[in-house]
Amino acid sequence: MAAKKSRLSGQGRLESRWGIILAMPAILGFLIFTIGPMIASFFFSLTDWTIGGRPSFIGLDNYRTMVKDELFWKSLSVTAYYTVGAVPLGLIIGFALALLLNQRVRGLSLWRTIYYLPTLVPAVASAVLWIWIFNPDFGLLNSLLRQAGLPTSQWLYSEEAVVPSLIIMSTWGFGNAMVIFLAGLQGVPRHLYEAVSIDGGGAWQRFRHVTLPMMTPTIFYNLVTGVIGTFQVFNQAYVMTQGGPNNASLFYIYYLYRTAFTESAMGYASALAWVLFMVIMLVTFLLFQNARRWVYYEMAGAR
Amino acid sequence: MSPRMITGPRNGWSRRDLLRLGGLAAGVAAVPGLAACNSDSDGGGSGESVDLQFMYWGSTFEQKAINAMLKQFEQKNKGASVKPLYTPNDYETKVNTLVAGNRPPDVGYMGGSMGYRLAEQGKLVNLFPYFDKYPELAKRLPGTYFWHGKDKTFGTQTANEVMLLWHSKPAFKDAGVDLPPADASKAWSWDTFVETANKLTLDQNGKRPDESGFDPKRIRQFGVSTSIQYAPAWECFLRSNGVDVVDEAGKKCLLDTPEAVTVFQNLQDLMYKHHVAPTPVQLGNNAPATNVQLQTKRIAMAIDGQWMLLDMSQSKIDFGIGVLPSYQEPSTTQLGGASVVFSGSKHPEEAVELFLFHNDPKYVELFKNGLWMPLEMKYYTDPAAVDSWIKNDVHPPEYKTAVVDYTVNHATTAFGQRLKNMDKIGNVLTPALQQIETGKQPAKEILTALTPKIDALLQGWYPTQKL
């Protein structure tokens, strides 16, 4: 160690010191606002703390309660259902639009802006907008379906349709995935397309044998961030459905919020938060395990 | 374990002081009069100024009236200044955060079940010892107190409210039907109520539900609107039919009794059998307010709270007030959020004064303009006191019998204000009510499945006490 240290020149020492000092705000922010509360919530999760009362240590009781808590399982399954629907749909739509917006057409940047716009609409505003779109009597969706002579739906008002409705609505937020896909598409080497053309391949072959494999790291990235994001879905339940009807849209984070702030059961809510953290960790771990099979990196071992 | 210790010291430069300093600086620039007033009170006081915080929710109209009330309090109490903390949304979240951060307000509105919790934790002032000093505090309607033990009360409702049958007179005139009775002794039976609602329901072609060719999908005017999810709107019918939500011991849920099933089936039938009331789908979750729906004749009658009177009188509707239909005995629900004094207050005596002041009909306009009903018994029984708040343009002539007498003789306090563990019970009850409301299953099936779930959560009633 000592030998290594002495090899740093004065300039190097100065730079590394400044580097640490300049990185400090981010590091401190992470410690104070992320790691700190996480550790605190872990300890709370081992207590029966309700706001205003004195916490007492109860070990793993909160976690034991959870096993028998019907609403915990309900909210977990509702959230998983939403994730399984929303993530693939978002990926497909984002990818398809990125492919279209990667073509050489006139006014390209205008199109890109327009397709990105919905992502910029504040979450609550778009939720209120969608309440109207989903209105069974005079909403846009049912009006269109009625005119086309198709069966209509009760959308947010029926236990069966509420999560699918919210999944449809989630595609509205494809913009972020789309931008990342676009960036990925820019990085696909031209010469591979030319090689396919020389071999007599058409558009489909170009897509199937060049675009898709070269894009798998980007798809994987969007998949992981998408899963993590949708597990934490909250606004829709909070603004549009309040978890109803009959708890059919009781998303996990909404249940957690309700437990913490209307029932004031902070201890139990902290335990819920930790379980969600574990669930997301586990799912992400499984996704990474599975990624070895299908994600292609040009540089071997870059994963 | 003194309350002060739990709440922690509030000396030094608190954020509140800093905020006020900023506000003062802005105020000096904008309103010279205000600045003068401020220095006046500094000079007049004995060096100790009393700073209180009053936390509340409500419409913007209520906000105006409350702020005016607080101004009056400041004028009447030299040296006192009250900062309004207007919190229209997520009130409980905010209170919880303030309590967790040891910065609760001095006086404020409070949801019932949260109030019991904070009271049991010693966060709220027990007002019982103040009954001797302020005898009028002991003379409120018995059902409006929140007792959490013997000789322990954390307060009363902010104001009183009851459920009523509102109606649009023009809609009745068009249909040629008699108006709902305004006297409990003449209350409609449920069947008469349904018959009348039927006569007041019209589809796009002007057909009634009992006529052939009636299209239940395109109803222009509904006979009545009521809420199944909102317990105070139906618990009165249970009592009218001889049952309650839970038994007297508070240990057994009675929602699966034949009497309760009848009430809920009748409510469900209003929507799906008789087609005289809007389903949740037809209503929409961003439907206009009841007064607007009555005004536009979207609905002809509505079961809704007394507080509607404020909006009704503001929007110049030709409306009337009737008593609710009755099964065996006339019955309505009496309810109201709580008002409390926080025990962390640095000035508990002044805070209690403010507590008494904030809903005194002598100082607050909200009684005369229809939002609130008084708490003290004399405002219901002493003719002069009754007239003091109902003899005006806002309160219609039938108000005396349909509301004042109805409240004294036939109102029972909402079960949610007195039942223990209400948050958890609500989490189980609401989804079941939503199922009844969607009409896919008969009420009996849903209630039979619900009752054991509620039984498991029941922990009895909070006490009541004779004064």
Coordinates of N, CA, C and O in Angstrom, one line a residue, chain B residues 100-159:
Chain B
A100 N -45.3 13.0 14.1 CA -44.0 12.2 14.1 C -42.8 13.1 14.3 O -41.8 12.8 14.8
G101 N -42.9 14.3 13.7 CA -41.8 15.3 13.8 C -41.9 16.2 15.0 O -41.2 17.2 15.1
N102 N -42.8 15.9 15.9 CA -43.0 16.7 17.1 C -43.3 18.2 16.9 O -42.9 19.0 17.6
R103 N -44.1 18.4 15.8 CA -44.5 19.8 15.5 C -46.0 19.9 15.3 O -46.4 20.4 14.4
P104 N -46.8 19.3 16.2 CA -48.2 19.3 16.0 C -48.7 20.8 16.2 O -48.1 21.6 16.8
P105 N -49.9 21.1 15.6 CA -50.5 22.4 15.8 C -51.1 22.5 17.2 O -50.9 21.5 18.0
D106 N -51.7 23.6 17.6 CA -52.3 23.7 18.9 C -53.7 23.2 19.0 O -54.1 22.5 19.9
V107 N -54.5 23.7 17.9 CA -55.9 23.3 17.9 C -56.1 22.9 16.4 O -55.5 23.4 15.5
G108 N -57.0 21.9 16.2 CA -57.3 21.5 14.8 C -58.4 20.6 14.7 O -58.9 20.0 15.6
Y109 N -58.8 20.3 13.4 CA -59.8 19.3 13.1 C -59.1 18.0 13.2 O -57.8 17.9 13.1
M110 N -59.8 16.9 13.3 CA -59.2 15.6 13.5 C -60.2 14.5 13.1 O -61.4 14.6 13.4
G111 N -59.7 13.5 12.3 CA -60.5 12.4 12.0 C -60.8 11.6 13.2 O -59.9 11.5 14.1
G112 N -62.0 11.0 13.4 CA -62.3 10.3 14.6 C -61.3 9.2 15.1 O -60.8 9.3 16.2
S113 N -61.0 8.2 14.2 CA -60.2 7.1 14.7 C -58.8 7.6 15.0 O -58.1 7.1 15.9
M114 N -58.3 8.5 14.2 CA -57.0 9.1 14.5 C -57.0 9.8 15.9 O -56.0 9.7 16.6
G115 N -58.1 10.5 16.1 CA -58.2 11.2 17.4 C -58.1 10.3 18.6 O -57.4 10.6 19.5
Y116 N -58.8 9.2 18.5 CA -58.8 8.2 19.6 C -57.3 7.7 19.8 O -56.9 7.6 20.9
R117 N -56.7 7.5 18.7 CA -55.3 7.0 18.8 C -54.4 8.0 19.5 O -53.7 7.7 20.5
L118 N -54.5 9.2 19.0 CA -53.6 10.3 19.6 C -54.0 10.6 21.0 O -53.1 10.8 21.9
A119 N -55.3 10.5 21.3 CA -55.7 10.7 22.7 C -55.1 9.7 23.6 O -54.6 10.0 24.7
E120 N -55.2 8.4 23.2 CA -54.7 7.3 24.0 C -53.2 7.4 24.2 O -52.6 7.0 25.2
Q121 N -52.5 8.1 23.2 CA -51.1 8.3 23.3 C -50.7 9.5 24.2 O -49.6 9.9 24.3
G122 N -51.7 10.2 24.6 CA -51.5 11.4 25.4 C -51.1 12.6 24.6 O -50.6 13.6 25.1
K123 N -51.4 12.6 23.3 CA -51.1 13.7 22.5 C -52.2 14.8 22.4 O -52.0 15.8 21.9
L124 N -53.4 14.5 23.0 CA -54.5 15.4 22.9 C -54.9 15.8 24.4 O -54.8 14.9 25.3
V125 N -55.3 17.0 24.5 CA -55.8 17.5 25.8 C -57.1 16.8 26.2 O -58.0 16.8 25.4
N126 N -57.2 16.3 27.4 CA -58.5 15.8 27.9 C -59.3 17.0 28.4 O -58.9 17.8 29.2
L127 N -60.4 17.2 27.8 CA -61.2 18.4 28.0 C -62.1 18.3 29.2 O -62.7 19.3 29.6
F128 N -62.3 17.1 29.7 CA -63.2 16.9 30.8 C -62.9 17.8 32.0 O -63.9 18.5 32.5
P129 N -61.7 18.0 32.4 CA -61.4 18.9 33.6 C -61.8 20.4 33.3 O -62.0 21.1 34.2
Y130 N -62.0 20.7 32.0 CA -62.4 22.1 31.7 C -63.9 22.3 31.8 O -64.3 23.5 31.6
F131 N -64.7 21.3 32.0 CA -66.1 21.4 32.0 C -66.6 22.4 33.1 O -67.6 23.0 33.0
D132 N -65.9 22.4 34.3 CA -66.3 23.3 35.4 C -66.0 24.7 35.0 O -66.8 25.6 35.3
K133 N -64.9 25.0 34.3 CA -64.5 26.3 34.0 C -65.4 26.8 32.9 O -65.8 28.0 32.8
Y134 N -65.7 25.9 31.9 CA -66.6 26.3 30.8 C -67.8 25.5 30.8 O -67.9 24.5 30.1
P135 N -68.9 25.8 31.6 CA -70.0 25.0 31.7 C -70.7 24.7 30.4 O -71.3 23.6 30.2
E136 N -70.7 25.6 29.4 CA -71.4 25.4 28.2 C -70.8 24.2 27.4 O -71.4 23.6 26.6
L137 N -69.5 23.9 27.7 CA -68.9 22.8 27.0 C -69.5 21.5 27.4 O -69.4 20.5 26.7
A138 N -70.2 21.5 28.6 CA -70.9 20.2 29.0 C -72.3 20.1 28.5 O -73.0 19.1 28.8
K139 N -72.7 21.1 27.8 CA -74.1 21.2 27.4 C -74.3 20.9 25.9 O -75.3 21.3 25.3
R140 N -73.4 20.2 25.3 CA -73.5 19.8 23.9 C -74.4 18.6 23.7 O -74.6 17.8 24.7
L141 N -74.8 18.3 22.5 CA -75.6 17.1 22.2 C -74.7 15.9 22.7 O -73.6 15.8 22.3
P142 N -75.4 15.0 23.4 CA -74.6 13.9 24.0 C -73.8 13.1 22.9 O -72.7 12.7 23.1
G143 N -74.4 12.9 21.7 CA -73.7 12.1 20.7 C -72.5 12.8 20.0 O -71.9 12.1 19.2
T144 N -72.3 14.0 20.4 CA -71.2 14.7 19.7 C -69.8 14.6 20.4 O -68.8 15.1 19.9
Y145 N -69.8 14.0 21.6 CA -68.5 13.9 22.3 C -67.7 12.7 21.9 O -68.3 11.6 21.5
F146 N -66.4 12.8 22.0 CA -65.6 11.6 21.7 C -65.0 11.2 23.1 O -64.0 11.9 23.6
W147 N -65.5 10.2 23.7 CA -65.0 9.7 25.0 C -64.0 8.6 24.7 O -64.2 7.7 23.9
H148 N -62.8 8.6 25.4 CA -61.9 7.5 25.3 C -61.6 6.9 26.6 O -60.6 6.1 26.8
G149 N -62.4 7.1 27.6 CA -62.2 6.5 28.9 C -63.2 7.2 29.9 O -63.8 8.2 29.5
K150 N -63.2 6.8 31.1 CA -64.0 7.4 32.1 C -63.5 8.8 32.4 O -62.3 9.0 32.7
D151 N -64.4 9.8 32.3 CA -64.0 11.2 32.5 C -62.9 11.7 31.5 O -62.0 12.5 31.9
K152 N -62.8 11.0 30.4 CA -61.8 11.4 29.4 C -62.4 11.7 28.1 O -63.0 10.8 27.5
T153 N -62.3 12.9 27.6 CA -62.8 13.2 26.3 C -61.8 14.1 25.6 O -61.3 15.0 26.2
F154 N -61.5 13.8 24.3 CA -60.6 14.6 23.6 C -61.3 15.7 22.8 O -60.7 16.4 22.1
G155 N -62.6 15.8 23.0 CA -63.3 16.9 22.4 C -64.7 16.4 21.9 O -65.2 15.4 22.2
T156 N -65.3 17.3 21.0 CA -66.5 17.0 20.4 C -66.4 17.1 18.9 O -65.3 17.5 18.4
Q157 N -67.4 16.9 18.2 CA -67.4 17.2 16.8 C -67.1 18.7 16.6 O -67.4 19.5 17.4
T158 N -66.6 19.0 15.4 CA -66.4 20.4 15.1 C -67.7 21.1 15.0 O -67.9 22.2 15.5
A159 N -68.6 20.4 14.4 CA -70.0 20.9 14.2 C -70.9 19.7 14.1 O -70.4 18.6 13.9

